[in-house]
Amino acid sequence: MSIDTFSRYFSTLTDPRQSSKISYPLFDVLFLSITAIIAGAEGWEDIEDFGETYLNWYQEKPLFPNGIPGHDAIARLISRLNPVEFQHCFIHWVQWVNERSEGKIIAIDGKTLRGTYDGKNRQSMLHMVSAFATQNGVVMGQLKTDKKSNEITAIPKLLRLLDITDCL
């Protein structure tokens, strides 16, 4: 993954932290998080472990001169990002990746996310609809739906966010 290309697509993302309290640049943490997830990380601790394992590679970029942040710091920062801004940056970056790799088949799927169960009301809390570029193995975009039954209404909204002309 080209760090310059990644930077071009994510440089407009607003850092929600106070400038005096920044220990790790937003770009570094974002690049770590996305590369770790692409490599199979499934949570904050996995992202931290991935960063520690490949710290030398990141520092060659040069990122993380002071080492990798802990999983709590990563989670706090990522969870404070503006979701609309992030979605805009992410979708445009993934579209660029898709164009470069000539991915032609997009799978649309709805899922109920694990760990989002509301025990009091005995129902799942978070349902997502995702667009997946099968040739690349990359999620191009996703939208939260109110209920599992609302997947059908969310699909057209998701498709409008993506430029998937000439894809199946």
PDB file of C-alpha atoms in Angstrom:
ATOM      1  CA  MET A   1       0.000   0.000   0.000  1.00  0.00           C
ATOM      2  CA  SER A   2       1.407   3.375  -0.999  1.00  0.00           C
ATOM      3  CA  ILE A   3       1.588   5.663   2.006  1.00  0.00           C
ATOM      4  CA  ASP A   4       1.440   8.718  -0.274  1.00  0.00           C
ATOM      5  CA  THR A   5      -1.793   7.545  -1.892  1.00  0.00           C
ATOM      6  CA  PHE A   6      -3.278   6.688   1.486  1.00  0.00           C
ATOM      7  CA  SER A   7      -2.279  10.133   2.755  1.00  0.00           C
ATOM      8  CA  ARG A   8      -3.907  11.819  -0.225  1.00  0.00           C
ATOM      9  CA  TYR A   9      -7.272  10.246   0.581  1.00  0.00           C
ATOM     10  CA  PHE A  10      -7.205  10.603   4.380  1.00  0.00           C
ATOM     11  CA  SER A  11      -5.433  13.956   4.839  1.00  0.00           C
ATOM     12  CA  THR A  12      -8.739  15.840   5.085  1.00  0.00           C
ATOM     13  CA  LEU A  13      -9.861  13.864   8.146  1.00  0.00           C
ATOM     14  CA  THR A  14     -10.219  16.124  11.199  1.00  0.00           C
ATOM     15  CA  ASP A  15      -8.218  15.162  14.294  1.00  0.00           C
ATOM     16  CA  PRO A  16     -10.676  15.454  17.233  1.00  0.00           C
ATOM     17  CA  ARG A  17      -7.942  15.763  19.887  1.00  0.00           C
ATOM     18  CA  GLN A  18      -6.552  18.883  21.539  1.00  0.00           C
ATOM     19  CA  SER A  19      -3.233  19.663  19.860  1.00  0.00           C
ATOM     20  CA  SER A  20      -1.399  19.799  23.202  1.00  0.00           C
ATOM     21  CA  LYS A  21      -2.449  16.226  24.012  1.00  0.00           C
ATOM     22  CA  ILE A  22      -1.309  14.488  20.821  1.00  0.00           C
ATOM     23  CA  SER A  23       1.292  11.775  21.387  1.00  0.00           C
ATOM     24  CA  TYR A  24       0.714   9.892  18.136  1.00  0.00           C
ATOM     25  CA  PRO A  25      -0.239  11.562  14.837  1.00  0.00           C
ATOM     26  CA  LEU A  26      -3.732  10.747  13.565  1.00  0.00           C
ATOM     27  CA  PHE A  27      -2.329   9.607  10.226  1.00  0.00           C
ATOM     28  CA  ASP A  28       0.007   7.079  11.894  1.00  0.00           C
ATOM     29  CA  VAL A  29      -2.779   5.533  13.988  1.00  0.00           C
ATOM     30  CA  LEU A  30      -5.188   5.467  11.052  1.00  0.00           C
ATOM     31  CA  PHE A  31      -2.631   3.869   8.723  1.00  0.00           C
ATOM     32  CA  LEU A  32      -1.797   1.266  11.383  1.00  0.00           C
ATOM     33  CA  SER A  33      -5.466   0.482  12.012  1.00  0.00           C
ATOM     34  CA  ILE A  34      -6.388   0.030   8.372  1.00  0.00           C
ATOM     35  CA  THR A  35      -3.291  -1.992   7.441  1.00  0.00           C
ATOM     36  CA  ALA A  36      -3.794  -4.221  10.485  1.00  0.00           C
ATOM     37  CA  ILE A  37      -7.461  -4.797   9.637  1.00  0.00           C
ATOM     38  CA  ILE A  38      -6.593  -5.609   6.026  1.00  0.00           C
ATOM     39  CA  ALA A  39      -4.123  -8.149   7.412  1.00  0.00           C
ATOM     40  CA  GLY A  40      -6.846  -9.754   9.542  1.00  0.00           C
ATOM     41  CA  ALA A  41      -6.875  -7.862  12.855  1.00  0.00           C
ATOM     42  CA  GLU A  42     -10.252  -8.195  14.530  1.00  0.00           C
ATOM     43  CA  GLY A  43      -9.994  -5.782  17.448  1.00  0.00           C
ATOM     44  CA  TRP A  44      -7.987  -3.075  19.160  1.00  0.00           C
ATOM     45  CA  GLU A  45      -5.557  -5.492  20.809  1.00  0.00           C
ATOM     46  CA  ASP A  46      -4.936  -7.205  17.455  1.00  0.00           C
ATOM     47  CA  ILE A  47      -4.167  -3.807  15.917  1.00  0.00           C
ATOM     48  CA  GLU A  48      -1.698  -3.019  18.702  1.00  0.00           C
ATOM     49  CA  ASP A  49      -0.059  -6.460  18.356  1.00  0.00           C
ATOM     50  CA  PHE A  50       0.210  -6.047  14.583  1.00  0.00           C
ATOM     51  CA  GLY A  51       1.865  -2.661  15.068  1.00  0.00           C
ATOM     52  CA  GLU A  52       4.354  -4.061  17.562  1.00  0.00           C
ATOM     53  CA  THR A  53       5.165  -6.968  15.244  1.00  0.00           C
ATOM     54  CA  TYR A  54       5.781  -4.698  12.247  1.00  0.00           C
ATOM     55  CA  LEU A  55       7.106  -1.640  14.093  1.00  0.00           C
ATOM     56  CA  ASN A  56      10.317  -1.604  12.040  1.00  0.00           C
ATOM     57  CA  TRP A  57       8.304  -1.536   8.796  1.00  0.00           C
ATOM     58  CA  TYR A  58       6.207   1.391  10.053  1.00  0.00           C
ATOM     59  CA  GLN A  59       9.288   3.264  11.240  1.00  0.00           C
ATOM     60  CA  GLU A  60      10.871   2.914   7.781  1.00  0.00           C
ATOM     61  CA  LYS A  61       7.924   4.990   6.420  1.00  0.00           C
ATOM     62  CA  PRO A  62       8.753   6.932   8.922  1.00  0.00           C
ATOM     63  CA  LEU A  63       5.835   6.466  11.309  1.00  0.00           C
ATOM     64  CA  PHE A  64       5.696   5.871  15.059  1.00  0.00           C
ATOM     65  CA  PRO A  65       9.119   7.260  16.078  1.00  0.00           C
ATOM     66  CA  ASN A  66       8.075   6.733  19.731  1.00  0.00           C
ATOM     67  CA  GLY A  67       6.650   3.236  19.269  1.00  0.00           C
ATOM     68  CA  ILE A  68       3.109   1.914  18.872  1.00  0.00           C
ATOM     69  CA  PRO A  69       0.282   3.293  21.048  1.00  0.00           C
ATOM     70  CA  GLY A  70      -1.622   0.953  23.335  1.00  0.00           C
ATOM     71  CA  HIS A  71      -4.900  -0.555  22.228  1.00  0.00           C
ATOM     72  CA  ASP A  72      -6.904   1.772  24.503  1.00  0.00           C
ATOM     73  CA  ALA A  73      -5.322   4.861  22.907  1.00  0.00           C
ATOM     74  CA  ILE A  74      -6.003   3.477  19.420  1.00  0.00           C
ATOM     75  CA  ALA A  75      -9.638   2.741  20.313  1.00  0.00           C
ATOM     76  CA  ARG A  76     -10.183   6.176  21.881  1.00  0.00           C
ATOM     77  CA  LEU A  77      -8.826   8.009  18.850  1.00  0.00           C
ATOM     78  CA  ILE A  78     -10.598   5.954  16.191  1.00  0.00           C
ATOM     79  CA  SER A  79     -13.915   6.082  18.075  1.00  0.00           C
ATOM     80  CA  ARG A  80     -13.755   9.898  18.217  1.00  0.00           C
ATOM     81  CA  LEU A  81     -13.373  10.361  14.457  1.00  0.00           C
ATOM     82  CA  ASN A  82     -16.267  11.962  12.622  1.00  0.00           C
ATOM     83  CA  PRO A  83     -17.947   8.923  10.984  1.00  0.00           C
ATOM     84  CA  VAL A  84     -19.221  10.892   7.987  1.00  0.00           C
ATOM     85  CA  GLU A  85     -15.756  12.344   7.289  1.00  0.00           C
ATOM     86  CA  PHE A  86     -14.139   8.942   7.721  1.00  0.00           C
ATOM     87  CA  GLN A  87     -16.689   7.245   5.474  1.00  0.00           C
ATOM     88  CA  HIS A  88     -16.097   9.856   2.762  1.00  0.00           C
ATOM     89  CA  CYS A  89     -12.303   9.380   2.894  1.00  0.00           C
ATOM     90  CA  PHE A  90     -12.541   5.602   3.118  1.00  0.00           C
ATOM     91  CA  ILE A  91     -14.991   5.205   0.243  1.00  0.00           C
ATOM     92  CA  HIS A  92     -12.905   7.383  -2.081  1.00  0.00           C
ATOM     93  CA  TRP A  93      -9.722   5.516  -1.157  1.00  0.00           C
ATOM     94  CA  VAL A  94     -11.366   2.113  -1.689  1.00  0.00           C
ATOM     95  CA  GLN A  95     -12.760   3.263  -5.038  1.00  0.00           C
ATOM     96  CA  TRP A  96      -9.209   4.166  -6.073  1.00  0.00           C
ATOM     97  CA  VAL A  97      -7.993   0.739  -4.895  1.00  0.00           C
ATOM     98  CA  ASN A  98     -10.818  -0.928  -6.805  1.00  0.00           C
ATOM     99  CA  GLU A  99      -9.979   0.970 -10.003  1.00  0.00           C
ATOM    100  CA  ARG A 100      -6.313   0.079  -9.729  1.00  0.00           C
ATOM    101  CA  SER A 101      -7.049  -3.601  -9.183  1.00  0.00           C
ATOM    102  CA  GLU A 102      -9.907  -3.769 -11.678  1.00  0.00           C
ATOM    103  CA  GLY A 103     -12.281  -5.431  -9.204  1.00  0.00           C
ATOM    104  CA  LYS A 104     -15.484  -6.111 -11.077  1.00  0.00           C
ATOM    105  CA  ILE A 105     -17.801  -8.055  -8.736  1.00  0.00           C
ATOM    106  CA  ILE A 106     -19.378  -6.331  -5.737  1.00  0.00           C
ATOM    107  CA  ALA A 107     -21.194  -8.458  -3.144  1.00  0.00           C
ATOM    108  CA  ILE A 108     -23.833  -6.751  -0.993  1.00  0.00           C
ATOM    109  CA  ASP A 109     -24.517  -8.352   2.367  1.00  0.00           C
ATOM    110  CA  GLY A 110     -26.258  -7.491   5.617  1.00  0.00           C
ATOM    111  CA  LYS A 111     -24.958  -8.637   8.982  1.00  0.00           C
ATOM    112  CA  THR A 112     -25.825  -8.286  12.622  1.00  0.00           C
ATOM    113  CA  LEU A 113     -22.613  -7.415  14.446  1.00  0.00           C
ATOM    114  CA  ARG A 114     -21.499  -9.731  17.214  1.00  0.00           C
ATOM    115  CA  GLY A 115     -21.302  -8.294  20.696  1.00  0.00           C
ATOM    116  CA  THR A 116     -24.064  -5.729  20.122  1.00  0.00           C
ATOM    117  CA  TYR A 117     -26.834  -7.631  21.897  1.00  0.00           C
ATOM    118  CA  ASP A 118     -29.227  -5.668  24.130  1.00  0.00           C
ATOM    119  CA  GLY A 119     -29.993  -8.133  26.920  1.00  0.00           C
ATOM    120  CA  LYS A 120     -32.728  -5.964  28.412  1.00  0.00           C
ATOM    121  CA  ASN A 121     -34.765  -5.877  25.211  1.00  0.00           C
ATOM    122  CA  ARG A 122     -33.447  -9.247  23.999  1.00  0.00           C
ATOM    123  CA  GLN A 123     -32.458  -8.000  20.550  1.00  0.00           C
ATOM    124  CA  SER A 124     -29.367  -7.226  18.537  1.00  0.00           C
ATOM    125  CA  MET A 125     -28.414  -3.592  18.501  1.00  0.00           C
ATOM    126  CA  LEU A 126     -26.326  -3.071  15.372  1.00  0.00           C
ATOM    127  CA  HIS A 127     -27.070  -4.183  11.826  1.00  0.00           C
ATOM    128  CA  MET A 128     -24.818  -3.256   8.883  1.00  0.00           C
ATOM    129  CA  VAL A 129     -25.078  -3.534   5.105  1.00  0.00           C
ATOM    130  CA  SER A 130     -21.717  -3.850   3.348  1.00  0.00           C
ATOM    131  CA  ALA A 131     -20.456  -3.726  -0.233  1.00  0.00           C
ATOM    132  CA  PHE A 132     -17.556  -6.144  -0.745  1.00  0.00           C
ATOM    133  CA  ALA A 133     -15.202  -6.172  -3.774  1.00  0.00           C
ATOM    134  CA  THR A 134     -14.770  -9.927  -4.191  1.00  0.00           C
ATOM    135  CA  GLN A 135     -11.680  -9.810  -6.394  1.00  0.00           C
ATOM    136  CA  ASN A 136      -9.813  -7.628  -3.880  1.00  0.00           C
ATOM    137  CA  GLY A 137     -11.300  -8.932  -0.651  1.00  0.00           C
ATOM    138  CA  VAL A 138     -11.992  -5.337   0.442  1.00  0.00           C
ATOM    139  CA  VAL A 139     -15.129  -3.811   1.947  1.00  0.00           C
ATOM    140  CA  MET A 140     -15.844  -0.766  -0.219  1.00  0.00           C
ATOM    141  CA  GLY A 141     -18.402   0.755   2.109  1.00  0.00           C
ATOM    142  CA  GLN A 142     -20.978   0.025   4.741  1.00  0.00           C
ATOM    143  CA  LEU A 143     -24.057   1.579   6.308  1.00  0.00           C
ATOM    144  CA  LYS A 144     -25.766   1.015   9.625  1.00  0.00           C
ATOM    145  CA  THR A 145     -29.434   0.027   9.440  1.00  0.00           C
ATOM    146  CA  ASP A 146     -32.013   0.479  12.179  1.00  0.00           C
ATOM    147  CA  LYS A 147     -33.205  -3.117  12.097  1.00  0.00           C
ATOM    148  CA  LYS A 148     -32.332  -6.286  10.238  1.00  0.00           C
ATOM    149  CA  SER A 149     -35.498  -5.853   8.157  1.00  0.00           C
ATOM    150  CA  ASN A 150     -34.279  -2.455   6.895  1.00  0.00           C
ATOM    151  CA  GLU A 151     -31.398  -3.933   4.872  1.00  0.00           C
ATOM    152  CA  ILE A 152     -33.401  -3.633   1.656  1.00  0.00           C
ATOM    153  CA  THR A 153     -33.909   0.107   2.156  1.00  0.00           C
ATOM    154  CA  ALA A 154     -30.239   0.636   3.086  1.00  0.00           C
ATOM    155  CA  ILE A 155     -28.848  -1.049  -0.046  1.00  0.00           C
ATOM    156  CA  PRO A 156     -29.857   1.738  -2.482  1.00  0.00           C
ATOM    157  CA  LYS A 157     -28.352   4.332  -0.110  1.00  0.00           C
ATOM    158  CA  LEU A 158     -25.090   2.387   0.006  1.00  0.00           C
ATOM    159  CA  LEU A 159     -25.003   1.972  -3.771  1.00  0.00           C
ATOM    160  CA  ARG A 160     -25.465   5.731  -4.239  1.00  0.00           C
ATOM    161  CA  LEU A 161     -22.370   6.339  -2.062  1.00  0.00           C
ATOM    162  CA  LEU A 162     -20.227   4.122  -4.278  1.00  0.00           C
ATOM    163  CA  ASP A 163     -19.242   4.543  -7.907  1.00  0.00           C
ATOM    164  CA  ILE A 164     -19.706   0.965  -9.069  1.00  0.00           C
ATOM    165  CA  THR A 165     -20.409   1.591 -12.739  1.00  0.00           C
ATOM    166  CA  ASP A 166     -19.570  -1.481 -14.859  1.00  0.00           C
ATOM    167  CA  CYS A 167     -19.468  -3.747 -11.805  1.00  0.00           C
ATOM    168  CA  LEU A 168     -21.732  -6.724 -11.270  1.00  0.00           C
TER     169      LEU A 168
END
